[in-house]
Amino acid sequence: MNWHTFLIIAHIIGISLGVGGVTISDLNFFKILKRGKISEDTLGLLKTLSFAIWIGLIILVLSGFGFLILLRLTRPELGILYNPKLWAKLTITAIVLFNGLIMHWKVFPLLESSVGKPLNSPEFSKKAWIAFTTGAISFISWYSALILGAWRTDLSYFTIFGVYLVLVAGAIIVMNIIGRYLIKRLEKI
Amino acid sequence: MSLLLQNALVWHILLGLGGICFFVAVLVGLTRTNKNQKFLKISSLLGLLSFVGSWIIGGYYYVVYYGSVVKPIIKGGAYPWAHNILMESKEHIFLFLPFLGAIVFLAIWLGEGRFNKPVGALSLLIVIFGIAITFMGMAVSGAVR
C-alpha cells in the first residue's frame, strides 16, 4: 500500500466517524427531547459518540495534512496550497473544533445536570438554545466537509464559505424551532 | 531537497499538529465535571514534548534550508508578503509556544487542579496560536512557485 492509498483510507475513516457520530448524536438528542428526560445510559452514548467524533477529527486533520505534505513534496506544480476549496475546508474544520469545545464546555454539563429530571424545567429551557445551535453547526459543518472533499469545484473561497454560512444559519433556525416545539410539547403532556 | 530535510519538514508539521491535538485534549479534559488528572497530565506532557520536537526540527530546517534556499525564492516571487508578514509572525509566535506549553504542563503537574481556569485559558490560546501558525506555514509553503 502506498502513502496516497493509506491517506485516502485514513481520510475516509475520519470523515465517516465525524459524519456518522454527529448524525447519530443529533438524532439521539431529538429523541431525548421527545422522551422528555435523559438517562445515564443515553448520556453515556452521547459521550461515546463525542469521543468517536474527536477521534474522527484528529484522523481527518492528520490525514488531510498528510495529503498536503505528499502533494507539496511530489507535485509542487499543482499549487494545492492556494486552492480556495482547501482553505474553505480548513476554515470549516477549525469551526468544527471550536464548536466541539463549546459543546464540551456548555452542553455536556447541561445534560449531566439534567439526568433523571424533566427537560421542560426552566433551567434546561433557558440554556437549550446552546445545544440546538452547536448541534446545528456541527451537523452542517461535518456534512459540508464531506461534500467539499468529494466535490470537484472551482468555486471561490467566499462563495463556498457564503453558502456554508447560509446553511449554518438555516440549520440553527430550524433546530431551534424544532427543539423549542419539542420542549413546549413536553409542558402539555 | 534532501531526504533528511524532507523528513525534517514532515516531522515539524506532524509534531506541531500533534501538539495542538494534545492541548485540545487538555481543554476537553478540563470541561469534564470529574476531571481526570492523569489524562490532563499525560496530554499536557505529550503536547509540550510535541511542540519542543517541532521547535527543534523546524529550527534545524529553517537554519539549514529555508533561510538560504526557500526565502530568496519567496521574496523574489509573486508573494513576497508570505515571508515578510506571515513567516515573520510565525517565527515569533512559534518561539514562545513551547514556553506557553511548559506553563500549562507545570500548572497541571504541580497545581493538582488548583489552576483549572487559567490553564484552560492558556490552552485555548495555545490552540488558537497553533492553528494560526499552521495556516501561516501553509500560506508560506504555497508561495514557493
Short mmCIF file of C-alpha atoms in Angstrom, two decimals, chain A:
data_model
loop_
_atom_site.label_atom_id
_atom_site.label_comp_id
_atom_site.label_asym_id
_atom_site.label_seq_id
_atom_site.Cartn_x
_atom_site.Cartn_y
_atom_site.Cartn_z
CA MET A 1 0.00 0.00 0.00
CA ASN A 2 1.46 3.39 -0.95
CA TRP A 3 1.13 6.63 1.10
CA HIS A 4 -1.62 8.01 -1.15
CA THR A 5 -3.88 4.98 -0.63
CA PHE A 6 -3.14 4.92 3.10
CA LEU A 7 -4.06 8.61 3.44
CA ILE A 8 -7.28 8.18 1.41
CA ILE A 9 -8.35 5.31 3.68
CA ALA A 10 -7.50 7.32 6.81
CA HIS A 11 -9.33 10.39 5.48
CA ILE A 12 -12.44 8.31 4.73
CA ILE A 13 -12.32 6.74 8.21
CA GLY A 14 -12.01 10.20 9.78
CA ILE A 15 -14.91 11.74 7.87
CA SER A 16 -17.07 8.62 8.44
CA LEU A 17 -16.54 8.79 12.20
CA GLY A 18 -17.35 12.50 12.20
CA VAL A 19 -20.41 12.46 9.95
CA GLY A 20 -21.73 9.23 11.45
CA GLY A 21 -21.13 10.42 15.01
CA VAL A 22 -22.74 13.80 14.53
CA THR A 23 -25.79 12.31 12.75
CA ILE A 24 -26.46 9.74 15.47
CA SER A 25 -25.78 12.36 18.19
CA ASP A 26 -28.29 14.84 16.75
CA LEU A 27 -30.93 12.14 16.20
CA ASN A 28 -30.41 10.92 19.76
CA PHE A 29 -30.68 14.43 21.12
CA PHE A 30 -34.08 14.93 19.48
CA LYS A 31 -35.14 11.50 20.77
CA ILE A 32 -34.19 12.66 24.29
CA LEU A 33 -36.32 15.80 23.85
CA LYS A 34 -39.28 13.73 22.60
CA ARG A 35 -38.97 11.41 25.60
CA GLY A 36 -38.67 14.37 27.96
CA LYS A 37 -35.79 13.08 30.06
CA ILE A 38 -32.23 11.93 29.75
CA SER A 39 -30.91 8.74 31.33
CA GLU A 40 -27.35 7.90 32.38
CA ASP A 41 -27.18 5.37 29.52
CA THR A 42 -28.17 7.91 26.86
CA LEU A 43 -25.70 10.44 28.23
CA GLY A 44 -23.04 7.73 28.15
CA LEU A 45 -23.91 7.03 24.50
CA LEU A 46 -23.63 10.73 23.62
CA LYS A 47 -20.23 10.88 25.33
CA THR A 48 -19.03 7.82 23.42
CA LEU A 49 -20.22 9.38 20.15
CA SER A 50 -18.45 12.60 21.06
CA PHE A 51 -15.24 10.65 21.66
CA ALA A 52 -15.63 8.97 18.25
CA ILE A 53 -16.14 12.39 16.62
CA TRP A 54 -12.96 13.76 18.25
CA ILE A 55 -11.00 10.72 17.05
CA GLY A 56 -12.52 11.22 13.57
CA LEU A 57 -11.46 14.88 13.61
CA ILE A 58 -7.89 14.02 14.60
CA ILE A 59 -7.63 11.34 11.88
CA LEU A 60 -9.17 13.74 9.34
CA VAL A 61 -6.74 16.56 10.19
CA LEU A 62 -3.63 14.37 10.25
CA SER A 63 -4.52 12.56 7.01
CA GLY A 64 -5.51 15.86 5.37
CA PHE A 65 -2.17 17.42 6.22
CA GLY A 66 -0.53 14.17 5.15
CA PHE A 67 -2.08 14.71 1.70
CA LEU A 68 -0.85 18.30 1.59
CA ILE A 69 2.69 17.28 2.50
CA LEU A 70 2.66 14.44 -0.03
CA LEU A 71 1.39 16.67 -2.85
CA ARG A 72 3.69 19.54 -1.87
CA LEU A 73 6.75 17.28 -1.98
CA THR A 74 5.86 15.16 -5.00
CA ARG A 75 3.78 17.51 -7.19
CA PRO A 76 4.50 21.13 -6.21
CA GLU A 77 3.39 22.35 -9.66
CA LEU A 78 -0.26 21.72 -8.65
CA GLY A 79 -0.20 24.74 -6.33
CA ILE A 80 -2.56 22.88 -3.99
CA LEU A 81 -1.78 25.13 -1.01
CA TYR A 82 -3.52 28.13 -2.59
CA ASN A 83 -6.65 26.17 -3.54
CA PRO A 84 -9.79 28.05 -2.32
CA LYS A 85 -11.65 24.79 -1.63
CA LEU A 86 -8.82 23.65 0.62
CA TRP A 87 -8.99 26.88 2.65
CA ALA A 88 -12.78 26.58 2.90
CA LYS A 89 -12.36 23.03 4.25
CA LEU A 90 -9.69 24.19 6.71
CA THR A 91 -11.90 27.01 7.97
CA ILE A 92 -14.83 24.64 8.42
CA THR A 93 -12.59 22.14 10.24
CA ALA A 94 -11.44 24.89 12.61
CA ILE A 95 -15.11 25.78 13.22
CA VAL A 96 -15.85 22.09 13.97
CA LEU A 97 -13.03 22.13 16.52
CA PHE A 98 -14.13 25.27 18.39
CA ASN A 99 -17.80 24.25 18.18
CA GLY A 100 -16.85 20.90 19.73
CA LEU A 101 -15.07 22.69 22.56
CA ILE A 102 -18.16 24.85 23.22
CA MET A 103 -20.27 21.66 23.29
CA HIS A 104 -17.98 20.15 25.93
CA TRP A 105 -17.87 23.38 27.89
CA LYS A 106 -21.59 24.19 27.87
CA VAL A 107 -23.79 21.36 26.50
CA PHE A 108 -22.43 18.29 28.29
CA PRO A 109 -22.55 19.93 31.76
CA LEU A 110 -26.16 20.95 30.98
CA LEU A 111 -27.08 17.39 30.01
CA GLU A 112 -25.24 15.97 33.04
CA SER A 113 -27.15 18.25 35.38
CA SER A 114 -30.44 17.21 33.72
CA VAL A 115 -30.07 13.43 34.13
CA GLY A 116 -33.26 11.97 35.59
CA LYS A 117 -35.02 15.35 35.63
CA PRO A 118 -37.84 16.55 33.32
CA LEU A 119 -36.40 18.51 30.39
CA ASN A 120 -39.17 21.12 30.42
CA SER A 121 -37.60 22.68 33.52
CA PRO A 122 -36.89 26.45 33.24
CA GLU A 123 -33.18 25.76 33.81
CA PHE A 124 -32.93 23.44 30.79
CA SER A 125 -35.24 25.54 28.58
CA LYS A 126 -33.15 28.63 29.22
CA LYS A 127 -29.88 27.05 28.12
CA ALA A 128 -31.19 24.58 25.50
CA TRP A 129 -30.52 27.02 22.63
CA ILE A 130 -26.78 26.42 23.06
CA ALA A 131 -27.32 22.69 22.47
CA PHE A 132 -29.55 23.31 19.41
CA THR A 133 -27.14 25.88 17.95
CA THR A 134 -23.92 23.90 18.44
CA GLY A 135 -25.71 20.75 17.21
CA ALA A 136 -26.75 22.56 14.01
CA ILE A 137 -23.25 23.98 13.43
CA SER A 138 -21.71 20.56 13.99
CA PHE A 139 -24.17 18.82 11.64
CA ILE A 140 -23.79 21.29 8.74
CA SER A 141 -20.02 21.58 9.18
CA TRP A 142 -19.32 17.86 9.05
CA TYR A 143 -21.59 17.36 6.02
CA SER A 144 -20.00 20.40 4.32
CA ALA A 145 -16.55 18.91 4.87
CA LEU A 146 -17.76 15.61 3.39
CA ILE A 147 -19.31 17.31 0.33
CA LEU A 148 -16.29 19.56 -0.24
CA GLY A 149 -14.00 16.55 -0.03
CA ALA A 150 -15.87 14.73 -2.78
CA TRP A 151 -16.94 17.67 -4.97
CA ARG A 152 -14.58 18.82 -7.73
CA THR A 153 -15.36 22.53 -7.98
CA ASP A 154 -13.62 25.79 -8.91
CA LEU A 155 -15.86 27.98 -6.75
CA SER A 156 -14.14 30.78 -4.86
CA TYR A 157 -13.48 30.69 -1.12
CA PHE A 158 -16.09 33.36 -0.43
CA THR A 159 -18.78 31.58 -2.49
CA ILE A 160 -18.17 28.28 -0.70
CA PHE A 161 -18.00 29.91 2.71
CA GLY A 162 -21.01 32.13 1.96
CA VAL A 163 -23.16 29.10 1.08
CA TYR A 164 -21.87 27.34 4.20
CA LEU A 165 -22.83 30.30 6.42
CA VAL A 166 -26.33 30.44 4.89
CA LEU A 167 -26.76 26.71 5.52
CA VAL A 168 -25.49 27.06 9.10
CA ALA A 169 -27.86 29.97 9.76
CA GLY A 170 -30.78 28.00 8.30
CA ALA A 171 -29.93 24.90 10.33
CA ILE A 172 -29.60 26.93 13.56
CA ILE A 173 -33.08 28.43 12.99
CA VAL A 174 -34.67 25.06 12.11
CA MET A 175 -33.01 23.22 15.03
CA ASN A 176 -34.08 25.91 17.50
CA ILE A 177 -37.67 25.90 16.20
CA ILE A 178 -37.93 22.08 16.39
CA GLY A 179 -36.21 21.99 19.78
CA ARG A 180 -38.43 24.69 21.26
CA TYR A 181 -41.52 22.94 19.86
CA LEU A 182 -40.48 19.64 21.48
CA ILE A 183 -39.85 21.35 24.86
CA LYS A 184 -43.23 23.13 24.68
CA ARG A 185 -44.88 19.81 23.79
CA LEU A 186 -43.44 18.32 26.99
CA GLU A 187 -45.14 21.01 29.06
CA LYS A 188 -48.55 19.94 27.69
CA ILE A 189 -48.02 16.24 28.48
#
